[in-house]
Coordinates of C-alpha atoms and ligand atoms in Angstrom, one line a residue:
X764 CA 0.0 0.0 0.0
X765 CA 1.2 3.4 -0.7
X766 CA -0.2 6.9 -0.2
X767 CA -2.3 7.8 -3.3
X768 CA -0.8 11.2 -3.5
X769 CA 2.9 11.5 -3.1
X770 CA 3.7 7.3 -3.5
X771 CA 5.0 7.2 0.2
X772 CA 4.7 3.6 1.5
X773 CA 3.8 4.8 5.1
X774 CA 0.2 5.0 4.6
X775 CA -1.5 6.2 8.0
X776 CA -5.3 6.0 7.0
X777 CA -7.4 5.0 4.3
X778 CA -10.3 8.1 4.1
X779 CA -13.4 7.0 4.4
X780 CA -15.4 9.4 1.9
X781 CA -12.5 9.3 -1.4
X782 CA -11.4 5.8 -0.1
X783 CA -7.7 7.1 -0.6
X784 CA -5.0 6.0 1.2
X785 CA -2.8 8.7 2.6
X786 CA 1.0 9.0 4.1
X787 CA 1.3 12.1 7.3
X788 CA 2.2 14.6 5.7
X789 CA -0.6 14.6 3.1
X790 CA -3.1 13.5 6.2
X791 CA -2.4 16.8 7.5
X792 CA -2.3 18.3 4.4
X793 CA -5.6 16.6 3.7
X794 CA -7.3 18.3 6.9
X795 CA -5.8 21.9 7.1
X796 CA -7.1 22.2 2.8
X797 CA -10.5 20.5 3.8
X798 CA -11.0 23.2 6.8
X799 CA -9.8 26.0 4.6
X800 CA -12.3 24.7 2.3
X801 CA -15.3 24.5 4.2
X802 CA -13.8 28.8 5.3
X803 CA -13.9 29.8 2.3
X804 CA -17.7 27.8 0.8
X805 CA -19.3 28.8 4.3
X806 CA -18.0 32.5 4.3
X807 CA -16.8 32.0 8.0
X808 CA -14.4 34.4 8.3
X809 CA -14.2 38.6 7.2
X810 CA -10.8 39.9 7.3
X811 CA -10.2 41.7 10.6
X812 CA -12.4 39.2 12.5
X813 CA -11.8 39.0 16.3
X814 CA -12.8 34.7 16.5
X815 CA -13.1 33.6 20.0
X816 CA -12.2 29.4 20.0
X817 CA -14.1 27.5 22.5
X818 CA -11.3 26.0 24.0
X819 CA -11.7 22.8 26.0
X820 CA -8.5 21.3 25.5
X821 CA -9.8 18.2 23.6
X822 CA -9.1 17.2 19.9
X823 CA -11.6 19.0 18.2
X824 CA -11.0 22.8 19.6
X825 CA -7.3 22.1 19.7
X826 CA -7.3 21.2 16.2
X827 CA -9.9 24.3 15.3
X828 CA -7.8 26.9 17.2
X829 CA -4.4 25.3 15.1
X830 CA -6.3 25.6 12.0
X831 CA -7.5 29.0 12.9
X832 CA -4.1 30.3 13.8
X833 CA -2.9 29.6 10.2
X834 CA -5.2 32.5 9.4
X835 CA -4.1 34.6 12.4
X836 CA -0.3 34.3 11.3
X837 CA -1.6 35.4 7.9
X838 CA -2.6 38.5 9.6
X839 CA -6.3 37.9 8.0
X840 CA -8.0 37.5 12.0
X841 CA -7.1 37.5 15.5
X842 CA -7.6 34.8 18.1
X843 CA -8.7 34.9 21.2
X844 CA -10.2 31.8 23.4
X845 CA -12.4 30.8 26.4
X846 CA -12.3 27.4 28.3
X847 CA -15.4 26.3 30.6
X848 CA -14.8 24.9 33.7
X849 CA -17.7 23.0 34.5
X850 CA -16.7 22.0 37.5
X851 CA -16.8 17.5 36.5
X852 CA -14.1 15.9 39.0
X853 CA -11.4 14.1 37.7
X854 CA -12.3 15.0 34.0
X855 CA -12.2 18.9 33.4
X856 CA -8.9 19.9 35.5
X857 CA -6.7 18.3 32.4
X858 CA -8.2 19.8 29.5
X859 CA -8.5 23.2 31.5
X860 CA -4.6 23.0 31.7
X861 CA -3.9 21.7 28.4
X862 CA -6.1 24.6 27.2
X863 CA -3.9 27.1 29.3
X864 CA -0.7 25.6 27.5
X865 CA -1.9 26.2 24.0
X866 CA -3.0 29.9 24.4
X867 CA 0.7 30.4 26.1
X868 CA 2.3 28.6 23.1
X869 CA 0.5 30.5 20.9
X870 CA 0.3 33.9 22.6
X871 CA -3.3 34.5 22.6
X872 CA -5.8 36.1 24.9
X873 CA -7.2 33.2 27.4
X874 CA -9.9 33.1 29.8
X875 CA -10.8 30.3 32.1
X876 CA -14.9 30.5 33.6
X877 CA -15.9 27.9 36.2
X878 CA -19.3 27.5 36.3
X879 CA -18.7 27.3 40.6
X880 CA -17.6 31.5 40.0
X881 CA -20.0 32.4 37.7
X882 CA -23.5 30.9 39.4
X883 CA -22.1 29.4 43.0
X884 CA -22.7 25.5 41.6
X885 CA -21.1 23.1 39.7
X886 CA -22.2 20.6 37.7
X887 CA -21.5 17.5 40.0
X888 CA -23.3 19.0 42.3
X889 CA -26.0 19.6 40.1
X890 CA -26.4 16.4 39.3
X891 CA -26.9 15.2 43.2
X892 CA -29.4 17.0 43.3
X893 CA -33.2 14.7 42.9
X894 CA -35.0 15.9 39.8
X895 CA -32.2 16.9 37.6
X896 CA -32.4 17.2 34.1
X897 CA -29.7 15.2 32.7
X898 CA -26.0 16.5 32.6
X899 CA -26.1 18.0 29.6
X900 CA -29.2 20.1 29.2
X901 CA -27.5 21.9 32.2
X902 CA -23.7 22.0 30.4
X903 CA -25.0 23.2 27.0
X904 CA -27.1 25.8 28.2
X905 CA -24.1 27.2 31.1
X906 CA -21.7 26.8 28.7
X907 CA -23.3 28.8 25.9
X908 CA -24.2 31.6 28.5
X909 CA -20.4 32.1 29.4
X910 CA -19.2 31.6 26.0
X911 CA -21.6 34.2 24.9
X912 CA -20.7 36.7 27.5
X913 CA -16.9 36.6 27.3
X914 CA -17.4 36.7 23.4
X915 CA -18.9 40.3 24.3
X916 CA -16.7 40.9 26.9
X917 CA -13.4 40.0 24.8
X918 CA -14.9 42.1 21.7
X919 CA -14.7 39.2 19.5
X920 CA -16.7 39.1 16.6
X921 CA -17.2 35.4 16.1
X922 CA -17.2 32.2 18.1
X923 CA -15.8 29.3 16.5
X924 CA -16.5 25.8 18.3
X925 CA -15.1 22.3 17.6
X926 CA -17.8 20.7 16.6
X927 CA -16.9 18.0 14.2
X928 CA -19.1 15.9 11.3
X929 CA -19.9 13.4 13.8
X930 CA -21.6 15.9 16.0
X931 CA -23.2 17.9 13.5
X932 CA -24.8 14.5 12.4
X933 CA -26.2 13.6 15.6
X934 CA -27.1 16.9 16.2
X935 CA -29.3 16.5 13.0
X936 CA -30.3 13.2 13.8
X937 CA -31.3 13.9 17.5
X938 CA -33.4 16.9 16.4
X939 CA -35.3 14.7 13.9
X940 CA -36.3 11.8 16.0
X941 CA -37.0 14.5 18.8
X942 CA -39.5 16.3 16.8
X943 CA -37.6 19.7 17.4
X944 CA -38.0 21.1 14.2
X945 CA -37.1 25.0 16.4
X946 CA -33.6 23.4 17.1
X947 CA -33.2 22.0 13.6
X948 CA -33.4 25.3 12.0
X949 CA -30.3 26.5 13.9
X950 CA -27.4 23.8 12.6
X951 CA -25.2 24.6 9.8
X952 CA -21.2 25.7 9.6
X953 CA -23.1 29.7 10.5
X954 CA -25.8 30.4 13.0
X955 CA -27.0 33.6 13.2
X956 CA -29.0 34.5 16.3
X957 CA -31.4 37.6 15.0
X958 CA -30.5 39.0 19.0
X959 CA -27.6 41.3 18.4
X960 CA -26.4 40.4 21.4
X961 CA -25.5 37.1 20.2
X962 CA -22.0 36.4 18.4
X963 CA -21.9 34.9 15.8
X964 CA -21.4 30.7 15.6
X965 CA -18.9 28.9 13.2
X966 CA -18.2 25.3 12.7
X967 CA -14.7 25.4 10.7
X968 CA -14.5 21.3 11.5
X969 CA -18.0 20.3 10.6
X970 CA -17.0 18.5 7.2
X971 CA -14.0 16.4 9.2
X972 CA -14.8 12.9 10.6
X973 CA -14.3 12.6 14.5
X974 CA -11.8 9.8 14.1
X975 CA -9.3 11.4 11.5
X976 CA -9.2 14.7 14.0
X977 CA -8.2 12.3 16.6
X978 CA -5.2 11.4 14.1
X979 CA -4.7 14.5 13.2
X980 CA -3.8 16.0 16.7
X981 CA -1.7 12.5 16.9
X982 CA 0.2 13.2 13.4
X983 CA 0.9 16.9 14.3
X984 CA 2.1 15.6 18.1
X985 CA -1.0 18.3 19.7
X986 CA -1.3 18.0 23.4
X987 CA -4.8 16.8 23.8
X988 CA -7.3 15.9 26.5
X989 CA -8.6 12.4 25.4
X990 CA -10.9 11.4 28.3
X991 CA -14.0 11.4 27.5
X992 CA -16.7 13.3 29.9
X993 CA -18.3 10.8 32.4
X994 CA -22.1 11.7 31.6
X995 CA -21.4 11.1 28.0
X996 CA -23.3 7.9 27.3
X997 CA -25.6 9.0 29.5
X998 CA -27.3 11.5 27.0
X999 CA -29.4 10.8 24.0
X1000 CA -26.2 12.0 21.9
X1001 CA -24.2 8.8 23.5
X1002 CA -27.4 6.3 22.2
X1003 CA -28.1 8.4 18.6
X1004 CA -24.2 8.5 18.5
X1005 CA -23.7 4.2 18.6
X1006 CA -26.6 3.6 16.1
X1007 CA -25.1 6.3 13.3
X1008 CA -21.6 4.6 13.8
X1009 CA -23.5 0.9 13.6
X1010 CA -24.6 2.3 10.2
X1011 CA -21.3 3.6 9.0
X1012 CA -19.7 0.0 9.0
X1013 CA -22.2 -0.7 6.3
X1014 CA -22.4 2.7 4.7
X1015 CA -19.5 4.9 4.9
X1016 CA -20.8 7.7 3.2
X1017 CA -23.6 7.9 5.3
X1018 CA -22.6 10.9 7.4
X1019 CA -22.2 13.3 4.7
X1020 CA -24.8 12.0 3.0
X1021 CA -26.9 13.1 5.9
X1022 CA -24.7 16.2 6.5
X1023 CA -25.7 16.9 2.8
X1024 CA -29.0 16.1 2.2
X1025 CA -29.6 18.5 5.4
X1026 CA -28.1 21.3 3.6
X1027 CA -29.9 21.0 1.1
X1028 CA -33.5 22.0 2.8
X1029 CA -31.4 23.9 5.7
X1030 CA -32.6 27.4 3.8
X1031 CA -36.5 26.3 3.4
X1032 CA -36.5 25.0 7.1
X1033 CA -35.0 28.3 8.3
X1034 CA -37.3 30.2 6.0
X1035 CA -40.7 28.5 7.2
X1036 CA -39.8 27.3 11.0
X1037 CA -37.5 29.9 12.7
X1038 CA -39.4 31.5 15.5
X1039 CA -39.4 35.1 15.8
X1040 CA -37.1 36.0 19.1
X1041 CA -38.3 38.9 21.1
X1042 CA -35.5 41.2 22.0
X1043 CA -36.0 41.1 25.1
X1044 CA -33.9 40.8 28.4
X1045 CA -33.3 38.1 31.4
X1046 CA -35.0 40.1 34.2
X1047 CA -32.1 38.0 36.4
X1048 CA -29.1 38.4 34.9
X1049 CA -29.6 41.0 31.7
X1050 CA -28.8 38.5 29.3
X1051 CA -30.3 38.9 26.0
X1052 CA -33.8 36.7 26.5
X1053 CA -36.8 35.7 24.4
X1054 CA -38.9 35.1 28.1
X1055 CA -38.8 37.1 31.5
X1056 CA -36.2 34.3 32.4
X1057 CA -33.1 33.3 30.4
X1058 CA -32.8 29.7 30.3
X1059 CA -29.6 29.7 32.3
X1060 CA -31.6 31.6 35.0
X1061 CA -34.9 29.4 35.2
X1062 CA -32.6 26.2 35.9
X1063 CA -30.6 28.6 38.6
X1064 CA -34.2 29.2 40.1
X1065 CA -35.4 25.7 39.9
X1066 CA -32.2 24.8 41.4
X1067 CA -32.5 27.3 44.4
X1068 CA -29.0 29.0 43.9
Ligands
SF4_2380 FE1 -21.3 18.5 29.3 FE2 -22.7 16.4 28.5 FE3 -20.6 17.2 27.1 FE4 -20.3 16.1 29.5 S1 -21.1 15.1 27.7 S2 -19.2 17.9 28.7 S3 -22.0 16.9 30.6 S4 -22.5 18.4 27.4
ZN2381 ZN1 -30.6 35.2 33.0

């Protein structure tokens, strides 16, 4: 076997969409073009961009801040980042340090926000408590809240997160077997919230595979957190997650297909479901808010904190 590009007999992977097999160096070339790709198709970056990287110190936003910086040594944006502590024991310290490490290497802006500073809880305590939601209806909606906030309070101009093919496919998946037709209309590589207030979102890795990120950050020798979160296969992500990957044995393609075929009524759907947001405020904590409460706030209350 030898790498369909360049003829070099160290072949690390064999892609799953082109079915080529490819050598490191065109691996990584394979990735950083793909990403730059999906920039340029997607419109995710203006020149003179501030992009805040939702840094949690695993593969995914180590790999989209790396990516990113190509464009901030090119002068074309600045970087800036944020890490979320949610306060998980045993699981968060490591990527909260690993994140510290990159924005040192790299010289950028870095802010750490534990979720114990910013509402007096974290989330394994949270989760003692009786009638809990589920782990990550509480982490998602935190998490977003902060990242917003210090995306406003760093003055950046967009937010890129790590999420990769495989979570942009469950996210699709989840929405459609949950009926949720509001959260469906908010996917794609750019959301745009119509609240001012609200930064924009980009997705710089939705196009790459989960797996060849994870070689990726092991071919460029990345310091990654590779744990995965405790209350992971606890969620409906974990279940919709196994049966996709059961399918991909079969099908390979079927991820983009379904990536693809949702872009392709993503416009209609935004068109003839999107729900009209009130510009409101939280009456809590000021945050921009459709209801009297911001959803961060109404689980604070229900929570008694
Ligand atoms: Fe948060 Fe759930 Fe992700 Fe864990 S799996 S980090 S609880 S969203
Ligand atoms: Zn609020």
């Amino acid at each position: 076997m030898q790498c369909s590009k360049c003829g070099n007999p160290k072949v690390i992977i064999k892609k799953e969409q082109s079915g080529q097999y490819l050598c490191k160096d065109c691996f990584i070339d394979s990735i950083e073009k793909k990403v730059i790709k999906t920039v340029r198709k997607e419109k995710l970056l203006d020149k003179g961009d501030k992009v805040l990287v939702a840094l949690s110190g695993g593969k995914d936003s180590v790999t989209t801040l790396e990516i990113l910086n190509t464009f901030r040594e090119l002068n074309i944006i600045d970087l800036c980042a944020v890490t979320v502590d949610e306060g998980i024991a045993n699981y968060r310290e490591e990527g909260v340090d690993i994140a510290v490490r990159h924005a040192e290497r790299l010289g950028i802006e870095h802010k750490v926000v534990s979720l114990k500073d910013e509402y007096g809880i974290t989330l394994d305590e949270i989760m003692q408590r009786e009638n809990h939601k589920g782990s990550c209806t509480y982490c998602g909606v935190f998490r977003r809240t902060i990242i917003n906030k210090a995306a406003r309070e760093m003055g950046a101009t967009k937010i890129a997160t790590g999420h990769n093919l495989d979570d942009e496919v469950q996210s699709i998946m989840m929405n459609y077997l949950e009926g949720n037709t509001d959260n469906l209309t908010k996917l794609g590589a750019k959301t745009e919230s119509k609240a001012e207030e609200f930064t924009v979102k980009i997705k710089p890795l939705r196009e790459i595979p989960e797996r060849e990120i994870g070689l990726y950050v092991v071919a460029k020798d990345l310091e990654v957190h590779f744990n995965g979160c405790p209350y992971a296969m606890q969620s409906f992500r974990g279940e919709v997650s196994e049966v996709v990957n059961q399918l991909s044995e079969k099908h390979p393609t079927i991820k983009y297909s379904t990536l693809r075929g949702y872009d392709k009524i993503k416009n209609v759907l935004k068109k003839e479901m999107q729900k009209e947001y009130a510009h409101g405020r939280c009456s809590r904590c000021g945050e921009p808010s459709a209801n009297d409460l911001c959803k961060a706030c109404s689980f604070l209350e229900e929570l008694g904190v």
